[in-house]
Coordinates of N, CA and C in Angstrom, one line a residue:
M237 N -76.3 -65.4 -33.9 CA -76.1 -66.3 -32.7 C -77.4 -66.6 -32.3
N238 N -77.5 -67.8 -31.6 CA -78.8 -68.2 -31.2 C -79.3 -67.6 -29.9
R239 N -80.4 -67.0 -30.0 CA -81.2 -66.5 -28.8 C -82.7 -66.9 -28.8
A240 N -82.9 -68.3 -28.8 CA -84.2 -68.8 -29.1 C -85.2 -68.1 -28.1
S241 N -86.3 -67.6 -28.6 CA -87.4 -66.9 -27.8 C -86.9 -65.9 -26.9
G242 N -85.7 -65.3 -27.2 CA -85.1 -64.3 -26.5 C -84.7 -64.6 -25.1
E243 N -84.6 -65.9 -24.8 CA -84.2 -66.4 -23.4 C -82.6 -66.3 -23.2
A244 N -82.1 -65.8 -22.2 CA -80.7 -65.8 -22.0 C -80.1 -67.0 -22.0
G245 N -80.7 -68.0 -21.4 CA -80.3 -69.4 -21.2 C -79.9 -70.0 -22.5
S246 N -80.6 -69.6 -23.6 CA -80.4 -70.2 -24.9 C -79.2 -69.6 -25.6
T247 N -78.6 -68.6 -25.1 CA -77.5 -68.0 -25.8 C -76.4 -69.0 -25.8
V248 N -75.6 -69.1 -26.8 CA -74.4 -70.0 -26.9 C -73.2 -69.1 -27.3
L249 N -72.0 -69.6 -26.6 CA -70.7 -69.2 -27.1 C -70.2 -70.1 -28.2
V250 N -69.7 -69.5 -29.1 CA -69.1 -70.3 -30.3 C -67.6 -70.2 -30.3
I251 N -67.0 -71.4 -30.3 CA -65.4 -71.5 -30.2 C -65.0 -72.4 -31.3
A252 N -64.2 -71.9 -32.2 CA -63.7 -72.8 -33.2 C -64.8 -73.7 -33.9
G253 N -66.1 -73.1 -34.1 CA -67.1 -73.9 -34.7 C -67.9 -74.7 -33.8
R254 N -67.4 -74.8 -32.5 CA -68.2 -75.6 -31.5 C -68.9 -74.7 -30.6
S255 N -70.2 -75.1 -30.2 CA -71.1 -74.2 -29.3 C -71.0 -74.9 -27.9
I256 N -71.0 -73.8 -27.0 CA -71.2 -74.2 -25.5 C -72.3 -73.2 -24.9
D257 N -73.2 -73.8 -24.4 CA -74.3 -72.9 -23.8 C -73.8 -72.2 -22.6
I258 N -74.5 -71.1 -22.3 CA -74.0 -70.3 -21.0 C -74.0 -71.2 -19.7
D259 N -75.1 -72.0 -19.5 CA -75.1 -72.8 -18.2 C -73.8 -73.7 -18.0
T260 N -73.6 -74.4 -19.3 CA -72.4 -75.3 -19.3 C -71.1 -74.4 -19.0
A261 N -71.1 -73.3 -19.7 CA -69.8 -72.4 -19.5 C -69.8 -71.9 -18.0
I262 N -70.8 -71.7 -17.4 CA -70.7 -71.4 -16.0 C -70.3 -72.6 -15.1
A263 N -70.7 -73.8 -15.5 CA -70.4 -75.0 -14.7 C -68.7 -75.2 -14.9
T264 N -68.3 -74.9 -16.2 CA -67.0 -75.0 -16.5 C -66.1 -74.1 -15.6
A265 N -66.6 -72.8 -15.5 CA -65.9 -71.9 -14.6 C -66.0 -72.4 -13.1
H266 N -66.9 -72.9 -12.6 CA -67.0 -73.4 -11.2 C -66.0 -74.6 -11.1
G267 N -65.6 -75.3 -12.1 CA -64.6 -76.3 -12.0 C -63.2 -75.9 -12.3
Y268 N -63.0 -74.6 -12.7 CA -61.6 -74.3 -13.0 C -60.8 -74.0 -11.8
P269 N -59.5 -74.5 -11.7 CA -58.7 -74.4 -10.5 C -58.6 -73.0 -10.0
A270 N -58.9 -72.8 -8.9 CA -58.9 -71.4 -8.2 C -57.5 -70.9 -8.2
V271 N -56.5 -71.9 -7.9 CA -55.1 -71.4 -7.8 C -54.6 -70.8 -9.0
T272 N -55.0 -71.4 -10.1 CA -54.6 -70.8 -11.4 C -55.0 -69.4 -11.7
V273 N -56.2 -68.9 -11.4 CA -56.6 -67.7 -11.5 C -56.0 -66.8 -10.5
T274 N -55.9 -67.2 -9.3 CA -55.3 -66.5 -8.1 C -53.9 -66.2 -8.4
R275 N -53.1 -67.2 -8.8 CA -51.6 -67.0 -8.9 C -51.1 -66.6 -10.3
Y276 N -51.8 -67.1 -11.4 CA -51.3 -66.7 -12.7 C -52.0 -65.4 -13.1
D277 N -53.3 -65.2 -13.1 CA -54.0 -64.1 -13.7 C -54.1 -62.8 -12.8
L278 N -54.6 -63.1 -11.6 CA -54.9 -61.8 -10.8 C -53.9 -60.9 -10.4
P279 N -52.5 -61.4 -10.3 CA -51.7 -60.3 -10.0 C -51.4 -59.2 -11.1
G280 N -52.1 -59.7 -12.2 CA -51.9 -58.6 -13.3 C -50.5 -58.6 -14.2
P281 N -50.5 -57.7 -15.1 CA -49.3 -57.7 -15.9 C -48.0 -57.3 -15.4
G282 N -48.0 -56.7 -14.3 CA -46.6 -56.2 -13.7 C -46.0 -55.1 -14.6
P283 N -44.7 -54.9 -14.4 CA -44.1 -53.8 -15.0 C -44.2 -53.9 -16.6
A284 N -44.4 -52.6 -17.2 CA -44.8 -52.6 -18.6 C -43.7 -53.1 -19.6
A285 N -42.5 -53.0 -19.2 CA -41.5 -53.2 -20.1 C -40.3 -54.1 -19.5
A286 N -40.7 -55.1 -18.8 CA -39.8 -56.0 -18.2 C -40.5 -57.3 -17.9
I287 N -39.6 -58.4 -17.8 CA -40.2 -59.7 -17.3 C -39.5 -59.9 -15.9
T288 N -40.1 -60.3 -15.0 CA -39.4 -60.8 -13.7 C -39.5 -62.3 -13.4
A289 N -38.5 -62.6 -12.5 CA -38.4 -64.0 -12.1 C -39.8 -64.5 -11.6
D290 N -40.5 -63.6 -10.8 CA -41.8 -63.9 -10.1 C -42.9 -64.2 -11.3
E291 N -42.8 -63.3 -12.3 CA -43.7 -63.6 -13.3 C -43.6 -64.9 -14.1
I292 N -42.2 -65.1 -14.3 CA -42.2 -66.6 -14.9 C -42.5 -67.6 -13.9
A293 N -42.3 -67.6 -12.6 CA -42.9 -68.5 -11.7 C -44.4 -68.7 -11.7
R294 N -45.0 -67.5 -12.0 CA -46.5 -67.5 -12.2 C -47.0 -68.4 -13.4
T295 N -46.2 -68.4 -14.5 CA -46.6 -69.2 -15.6 C -46.6 -70.7 -15.4
H296 N -45.9 -71.1 -14.4 CA -46.0 -72.5 -13.9 C -47.2 -73.0 -13.5
K297 N -48.2 -72.0 -13.2 CA -49.6 -72.4 -13.0 C -50.4 -72.8 -14.1
V298 N -49.8 -72.4 -15.3 CA -50.5 -72.9 -16.5 C -49.6 -73.8 -17.3
R299 N -48.7 -74.5 -16.5 CA -47.9 -75.8 -17.0 C -46.9 -75.2 -18.1
S300 N -46.2 -74.1 -17.8 CA -45.3 -73.6 -18.8 C -44.0 -74.4 -18.9
R301 N -43.6 -74.9 -17.8 CA -42.4 -75.8 -17.6 C -41.2 -75.0 -18.0
I302 N -41.2 -73.7 -17.8 CA -39.9 -72.9 -18.0 C -38.9 -73.3 -17.1
S303 N -37.7 -73.5 -17.6 CA -36.6 -73.9 -16.7 C -36.0 -72.6 -16.0
H304 N -35.1 -72.8 -15.2 CA -34.4 -71.6 -14.6 C -33.6 -71.0 -15.8
A305 N -32.9 -71.7 -16.5 CA -32.1 -71.1 -17.6 C -33.0 -70.5 -18.7
Q306 N -34.2 -70.9 -19.0 CA -35.1 -70.4 -19.8 C -35.7 -69.1 -19.2
R307 N -36.0 -69.2 -17.8 CA -36.4 -67.9 -17.2 C -35.4 -66.8 -17.3
D308 N -34.2 -67.1 -17.2 CA -33.1 -66.1 -17.3 C -33.0 -65.4 -18.7
W309 N -33.3 -66.4 -19.7 CA -33.3 -65.9 -21.1 C -34.5 -65.0 -21.3
F310 N -35.7 -65.3 -20.8 CA -36.8 -64.4 -21.0 C -36.5 -63.1 -20.3
I311 N -35.9 -63.0 -19.2 CA -35.7 -61.8 -18.4 C -34.6 -61.0 -19.3
R312 N -33.6 -61.6 -19.7 CA -32.6 -60.9 -20.5 C -33.3 -60.4 -21.8
S313 N -34.0 -61.2 -22.6 CA -34.6 -60.8 -23.8 C -35.6 -59.8 -23.8
A314 N -36.1 -59.6 -22.6 CA -37.2 -58.6 -22.3 C -36.7 -57.1 -22.2
V315 N -35.4 -57.1 -22.0 CA -34.8 -55.7 -21.8 C -35.0 -54.9 -23.0
D316 N -34.7 -55.4 -24.2 CA -34.7 -54.5 -25.5 C -36.0 -55.0 -26.4
A317 N -37.0 -55.6 -25.7 CA -38.1 -56.0 -26.5 C -39.0 -54.7 -26.8
P318 N -39.8 -54.7 -27.9 CA -40.6 -53.4 -28.2 C -41.8 -53.2 -27.6
W319 N -41.8 -53.3 -26.2 CA -43.0 -53.1 -25.4 C -43.8 -51.8 -25.6
A320 N -43.0 -50.8 -25.8 CA -43.7 -49.5 -25.8 C -44.8 -49.4 -27.0
A321 N -44.5 -50.2 -28.0 CA -45.4 -50.3 -29.1 C -46.7 -51.0 -28.8
V322 N -46.8 -51.6 -27.7 CA -48.0 -52.5 -27.5 C -48.4 -52.2 -26.0
P323 N -49.4 -51.3 -25.8 CA -49.9 -50.9 -24.5 C -50.4 -52.1 -23.7
I324 N -50.2 -51.9 -22.4 CA -50.6 -53.1 -21.4 C -52.1 -53.4 -21.7
E325 N -52.8 -52.4 -22.0 CA -54.3 -52.5 -22.1 C -54.8 -53.0 -23.5
A326 N -53.9 -53.3 -24.3 CA -54.2 -53.6 -25.8 C -55.2 -54.8 -25.8
Q327 N -56.2 -54.8 -26.7 CA -57.1 -55.9 -26.9 C -57.0 -56.6 -28.2
L328 N -57.1 -57.8 -28.3 CA -57.1 -58.6 -29.5 C -58.1 -58.1 -30.5
V329 N -59.3 -57.7 -30.0 CA -60.2 -57.3 -31.0 C -59.9 -56.1 -31.8
D330 N -58.8 -55.3 -31.3 CA -58.4 -54.1 -31.9 C -57.2 -54.4 -32.9
A331 N -56.6 -55.6 -32.8 CA -55.6 -56.1 -33.7 C -56.1 -56.6 -35.0
D332 N -56.5 -55.8 -35.9 CA -57.1 -56.3 -37.2 C -56.1 -56.6 -38.1
P333 N -56.1 -57.9 -38.6 CA -55.1 -58.3 -39.5 C -55.1 -57.7 -40.8
H334 N -56.2 -57.1 -41.2 CA -56.4 -56.4 -42.4 C -55.6 -55.2 -42.5
V335 N -55.3 -54.6 -41.4 CA -54.7 -53.3 -41.2 C -53.0 -53.3 -41.1
S336 N -52.4 -52.9 -41.8 CA -50.9 -52.9 -41.7 C -50.4 -51.7 -40.9
G337 N -49.4 -52.0 -40.2 CA -48.7 -50.9 -39.5 C -49.3 -50.6 -38.2
E338 N -50.4 -51.3 -37.8 CA -51.0 -50.9 -36.5 C -50.8 -52.1 -35.4
L339 N -51.8 -52.3 -34.5 CA -51.6 -53.0 -33.3 C -51.2 -54.6 -33.9
Y340 N -51.9 -55.2 -34.8 CA -51.5 -56.5 -35.2 C -50.1 -56.6 -35.5
D341 N -49.5 -55.7 -36.3 CA -48.1 -55.7 -36.6 C -47.2 -55.5 -35.5
R342 N -47.7 -54.6 -34.5 CA -46.9 -54.4 -33.4 C -46.8 -55.5 -32.4
A343 N -48.0 -56.2 -32.2 CA -48.0 -57.4 -31.5 C -47.1 -58.5 -32.0
E344 N -47.1 -58.6 -33.4 CA -46.4 -59.7 -34.1 C -44.8 -59.4 -33.9
A345 N -44.5 -58.0 -33.9 CA -43.1 -57.7 -33.7 C -42.6 -58.0 -32.3
L346 N -43.5 -57.9 -31.3 CA -43.1 -58.2 -29.9 C -43.0 -59.7 -29.8
Y347 N -43.9 -60.4 -30.4 CA -43.8 -61.8 -30.3 C -42.6 -62.4 -31.0
E348 N -42.3 -61.9 -32.2 CA -41.1 -62.3 -33.0 C -39.8 -62.0 -32.4
H349 N -39.8 -60.8 -31.5 CA -38.7 -60.5 -30.8 C -38.1 -61.7 -30.0
F350 N -39.1 -62.3 -29.4 CA -38.7 -63.6 -28.5 C -38.7 -64.9 -29.4
R351 N -39.5 -65.0 -30.3 CA -39.5 -66.3 -31.1 C -38.2 -66.5 -32.0
T352 N -37.7 -65.5 -32.6 CA -36.6 -65.5 -33.5 C -35.3 -65.8 -32.7
A353 N -35.3 -65.5 -31.4 CA -34.1 -65.7 -30.7 C -34.1 -66.8 -29.6
A354 N -35.3 -67.5 -29.6 CA -35.6 -68.5 -28.7 C -34.6 -69.6 -28.6
P355 N -34.1 -70.0 -27.4 CA -33.3 -71.2 -27.4 C -34.1 -72.5 -27.6
R356 N -33.5 -73.6 -27.6 CA -34.2 -74.9 -27.9 C -35.1 -75.1 -26.8
Q357 N -36.3 -75.7 -27.1 CA -37.4 -76.0 -26.1 C -38.0 -74.8 -25.6
V358 N -37.9 -73.7 -26.2 CA -38.7 -72.5 -25.9 C -39.5 -72.2 -27.2
G359 N -40.8 -72.7 -27.2 CA -41.6 -72.5 -28.5 C -42.8 -71.6 -28.2
V360 N -43.8 -71.6 -29.0 CA -44.9 -70.8 -29.0 C -45.7 -70.9 -27.7
A361 N -45.7 -72.1 -27.1 CA -46.6 -72.3 -26.0 C -45.9 -71.5 -24.8
K362 N -44.6 -71.7 -24.5 CA -44.0 -70.9 -23.5 C -44.1 -69.4 -23.7
I363 N -43.7 -69.0 -24.9 CA -43.7 -67.6 -25.3 C -45.1 -67.0 -25.1
S364 N -46.2 -67.7 -25.5 CA -47.6 -67.1 -25.4 C -47.9 -67.1 -23.9
K365 N -47.5 -68.1 -23.1 CA -48.0 -68.0 -21.8 C -47.2 -66.8 -21.0
V366 N -46.1 -66.4 -21.4 CA -45.4 -65.2 -20.8 C -46.1 -64.0 -21.3
L367 N -46.2 -63.8 -22.7 CA -46.9 -62.7 -23.3 C -48.3 -62.4 -22.9
H368 N -49.0 -63.5 -22.7 CA -50.3 -63.3 -22.2 C -50.3 -62.7 -20.8
L369 N -49.5 -63.1 -20.0 CA -49.4 -62.5 -18.7 C -49.1 -61.1 -18.8
K370 N -48.3 -60.7 -19.7 CA -47.8 -59.2 -19.8 C -48.7 -58.4 -20.6
R371 N -49.5 -58.9 -21.5 CA -50.6 -58.3 -22.3 C -51.7 -59.1 -22.3
P372 N -52.5 -59.3 -21.2 CA -53.5 -60.3 -21.1 C -54.7 -60.2 -22.0
G373 N -55.0 -58.9 -22.5 CA -56.2 -58.7 -23.5 C -55.8 -59.1 -24.9
L374 N -54.5 -59.2 -25.2 CA -54.1 -59.3 -26.6 C -53.6 -60.6 -27.1
F375 N -52.7 -61.3 -26.2 CA -52.0 -62.4 -26.6 C -52.8 -63.7 -26.0
P376 N -53.4 -64.6 -27.1 CA -53.9 -65.8 -26.5 C -52.8 -66.8 -26.0
I377 N -53.2 -67.6 -25.2 CA -52.3 -68.7 -24.8 C -52.5 -69.8 -25.8
L378 N -51.4 -70.1 -26.4 CA -51.4 -71.2 -27.6 C -50.6 -72.3 -27.2
D379 N -51.1 -73.1 -26.3 CA -50.5 -74.5 -26.0 C -50.9 -75.5 -27.1
S380 N -50.4 -76.7 -27.0 CA -50.7 -77.7 -28.1 C -52.1 -78.0 -28.1
K381 N -52.8 -78.1 -26.9 CA -54.3 -78.4 -27.0 C -55.1 -77.2 -27.7
V382 N -54.7 -76.0 -27.5 CA -55.7 -75.0 -28.1 C -55.2 -75.0 -29.5
M383 N -54.0 -75.1 -29.9 CA -53.6 -75.1 -31.4 C -54.2 -76.2 -32.1
A384 N -54.3 -77.4 -31.6 CA -55.0 -78.5 -32.3 C -56.3 -78.3 -32.4
F385 N -57.1 -77.7 -31.4 CA -58.5 -77.4 -31.6 C -58.8 -76.3 -32.6
Y386 N -58.0 -75.4 -32.7 CA -58.1 -74.2 -33.7 C -57.5 -74.4 -35.1
R387 N -56.8 -75.5 -35.2 CA -55.9 -75.6 -36.3 C -56.6 -75.3 -37.7
L388 N -57.7 -76.0 -38.0 CA -58.5 -75.7 -39.2 C -58.9 -74.3 -39.3
H389 N -59.4 -73.8 -38.2 CA -59.8 -72.4 -38.3 C -58.7 -71.3 -38.4
A390 N -57.6 -71.7 -37.9 CA -56.4 -70.9 -38.1 C -55.8 -70.9 -39.6
R391 N -56.0 -72.1 -40.3 CA -55.6 -72.2 -41.6 C -56.7 -71.4 -42.5
A392 N -57.9 -71.4 -42.2 CA -58.9 -70.7 -42.8 C -58.7 -69.2 -42.8
A393 N -58.3 -68.9 -41.5 CA -58.1 -67.5 -41.2 C -56.9 -67.0 -42.1
A394 N -55.8 -67.8 -42.2 CA -54.7 -67.5 -43.0 C -55.0 -67.2 -44.5
A395 N -56.0 -68.1 -44.9 CA -56.3 -68.0 -46.2 C -57.1 -66.7 -46.7
R396 N -57.8 -66.0 -45.5 CA -58.5 -64.8 -45.7 C -57.4 -63.5 -45.7
Y397 N -56.2 -63.8 -45.2 CA -55.2 -62.7 -45.2 C -53.9 -63.1 -45.8
P398 N -54.1 -63.3 -47.2 CA -52.9 -64.0 -48.0 C -51.7 -63.1 -47.9
H399 N -52.0 -61.7 -47.7 CA -50.8 -60.8 -47.7 C -49.9 -61.0 -46.5
R400 N -50.4 -61.9 -45.5 CA -49.6 -62.1 -44.3 C -48.5 -63.3 -44.5
G401 N -48.9 -64.1 -45.6 CA -48.0 -65.1 -45.9 C -47.8 -66.2 -44.8
R402 N -48.8 -66.5 -44.1 CA -48.9 -67.5 -43.1 C -49.7 -68.7 -43.5
R403 N -49.2 -69.8 -43.0 CA -50.0 -71.1 -43.2 C -51.2 -71.2 -42.3
A404 N -51.0 -70.7 -41.1 CA -52.1 -70.6 -40.0 C -51.9 -69.3 -39.2
M405 N -53.2 -68.7 -38.9 CA -53.0 -67.5 -38.1 C -54.1 -67.8 -36.9
F406 N -53.5 -68.2 -35.8 CA -54.3 -68.6 -34.6 C -54.8 -67.3 -33.9
W407 N -54.0 -66.3 -34.0 CA -54.5 -65.0 -33.3 C -55.8 -64.5 -34.0
A408 N -55.8 -64.6 -35.4 CA -56.8 -64.1 -36.1 C -58.2 -65.0 -35.9
A409 N -57.9 -66.3 -35.9 CA -59.0 -67.1 -35.7 C -59.7 -66.9 -34.3
I410 N -58.9 -66.8 -33.3 CA -59.4 -66.5 -31.9 C -60.0 -65.2 -31.9
R411 N -59.4 -64.3 -32.5 CA -60.1 -62.9 -32.7 C -61.4 -62.9 -33.3
D412 N -61.5 -63.8 -34.3 CA -62.9 -64.0 -34.9 C -63.9 -64.4 -33.8
D413 N -63.6 -65.3 -33.0 CA -64.4 -65.8 -32.0 C -64.8 -64.8 -30.9
V414 N -63.8 -64.1 -30.5 CA -63.9 -62.9 -29.6 C -64.9 -62.0 -30.2
C415 N -64.8 -61.5 -31.3 CA -65.7 -60.6 -31.9 C -67.1 -61.1 -32.1
T416 N -67.2 -62.4 -32.5 CA -68.5 -63.0 -32.7 C -69.1 -63.1 -31.4
N417 N -68.6 -63.5 -30.4 CA -69.2 -63.7 -29.1 C -69.5 -62.3 -28.4
L418 N -68.8 -61.3 -28.7 CA -69.1 -60.1 -28.2 C -70.3 -59.5 -29.0
D419 N -70.3 -59.6 -30.2 CA -71.4 -59.1 -31.1 C -72.8 -59.8 -30.8
S420 N -72.7 -61.0 -30.4 CA -74.0 -61.7 -30.1 C -74.4 -61.5 -28.8
G421 N -73.5 -61.0 -28.0 CA -73.9 -60.8 -26.5 C -73.6 -62.0 -25.6
A422 N -73.3 -63.0 -26.2 CA -73.0 -64.3 -25.4 C -71.8 -64.0 -24.4
L423 N -70.8 -63.3 -24.8 CA -69.6 -63.2 -24.0 C -69.8 -62.2 -22.9
P424 N -70.6 -61.1 -23.2 CA -70.9 -60.2 -22.0 C -71.9 -60.9 -21.0
L425 N -72.8 -61.7 -21.6 CA -73.8 -62.4 -20.7 C -73.0 -63.4 -19.8
F426 N -72.0 -64.2 -20.4 CA -71.3 -65.1 -19.6 C -70.5 -64.4 -18.5
R427 N -69.9 -63.2 -18.8 CA -69.2 -62.3 -17.8 C -70.2 -61.9 -16.7
H428 N -71.3 -61.5 -17.1 CA -72.3 -60.9 -16.0 C -72.7 -62.1 -15.2
R429 N -73.0 -63.3 -15.7 CA -73.3 -64.4 -14.9 C -72.2 -64.8 -14.0
L430 N -71.0 -64.8 -14.4 CA -69.8 -65.1 -13.5 C -69.9 -64.1 -12.4
A431 N -70.1 -62.7 -12.8 CA -69.8 -61.7 -11.7 C -71.0 -61.7 -10.7
Q432 N -72.2 -62.4 -11.0 CA -73.3 -62.6 -10.2 C -73.2 -63.9 -9.4
S433 N -72.2 -64.7 -9.5 CA -72.1 -65.9 -8.9 C -72.1 -65.7 -7.3
E434 N -72.5 -66.7 -6.5 CA -72.4 -66.7 -5.2 C -70.9 -67.1 -4.8
S435 N -70.2 -67.7 -5.7 CA -68.9 -68.1 -5.4 C -67.8 -67.1 -5.6
E436 N -67.2 -66.8 -4.7 CA -66.1 -65.7 -4.9 C -65.0 -66.2 -5.9
Q437 N -64.7 -67.4 -6.0 CA -63.8 -68.0 -6.9 C -64.3 -67.7 -8.3
V438 N -65.6 -67.8 -8.6 CA -66.2 -67.7 -10.0 C -66.2 -66.2 -10.3
R439 N -66.6 -65.4 -9.2 CA -66.6 -63.9 -9.5 C -65.2 -63.5 -9.9
R440 N -64.3 -64.0 -9.3 CA -62.9 -63.6 -9.8 C -62.5 -63.9 -11.3
I441 N -63.1 -65.0 -11.8 CA -62.9 -65.3 -13.2 C -63.6 -64.2 -14.0
A442 N -64.6 -63.5 -13.5 CA -65.3 -62.5 -14.3 C -64.4 -61.4 -14.7
S443 N -63.3 -61.2 -13.9 CA -62.4 -60.1 -14.1 C -61.4 -60.4 -15.3
L444 N -61.3 -61.8 -15.7 CA -60.4 -62.0 -16.7 C -60.8 -61.4 -18.0
T445 N -59.7 -61.3 -18.9 CA -59.9 -60.6 -20.3 C -60.8 -61.6 -21.1
D446 N -61.4 -61.0 -22.2 CA -62.1 -61.8 -23.1 C -61.3 -63.0 -23.7
V447 N -60.2 -62.7 -24.1 CA -59.2 -63.7 -24.6 C -59.0 -64.9 -23.7
R448 N -59.0 -64.6 -22.4 CA -58.6 -65.6 -21.3 C -59.9 -66.4 -21.1
L449 N -61.0 -65.7 -21.0 CA -62.3 -66.5 -20.9 C -62.6 -67.5 -21.9
L450 N -62.3 -67.1 -23.2 CA -62.4 -68.1 -24.3 C -61.3 -69.2 -24.2
D451 N -60.2 -68.9 -23.6 CA -59.3 -69.9 -23.4 C -59.6 -70.9 -22.3
L452 N -60.3 -70.5 -21.4 CA -60.8 -71.3 -20.3 C -61.9 -72.3 -20.9
L453 N -62.7 -71.9 -21.8 CA -63.7 -72.6 -22.4 C -63.2 -73.5 -23.5
T454 N -62.1 -72.9 -24.1 CA -61.6 -73.9 -25.3 C -61.1 -75.2 -24.7
W455 N -60.4 -75.0 -23.4 CA -60.0 -76.3 -22.8 C -61.1 -77.2 -22.4
A456 N -62.1 -76.6 -22.0 CA -63.4 -77.5 -21.7 C -63.9 -78.3 -22.9
L457 N -63.9 -77.7 -24.0 CA -64.3 -78.4 -25.2 C -63.3 -79.2 -26.0
A458 N -62.0 -78.9 -25.9 CA -61.0 -79.7 -26.5 C -60.9 -81.1 -26.0

């Protein structure tokens, strides 16, 4: 990762092969809607093994467009979902696709619980926006814009894990970027700079998970 002359300002975050320098990333955070962070993110994941009507309402701040009927389906489906296998504090960096029977598989089972029984017009975007809220360090938000931005990298990730039998692995591609930006120090520096901001709104963004911080920047680049 670039750290020209050892200057913090030269450190860049890399997202799906694109680079964004720290100062630009900070400017992006300043422009991010405060209401989204306050209403969607900051209330936290709520009850560990249930989805509430209030939580579905929160997803509207990230344009989930979940209807009342779909809300009721999420609430019903959550009752017997395998939540216990996926801790609230689970992190995507710990979900190694190489390792069978561990966090990656348990996260996939939780996602598949909803996907396989989903009614019409409930797809990956809506499910991911709900699951990110419930396990914010683990599940990326996969709306159409993020998926288009990551598509080539997701296909490349799938090729590295042929035993998974997937054409595209978005979690794995995003995980690669989280790991890269943690290892380079770019993501910790970004979080530190956010936490030191004079703006309370920006300081709140510093509390978001690594996955969510990269999501915020992906939207800026896409």
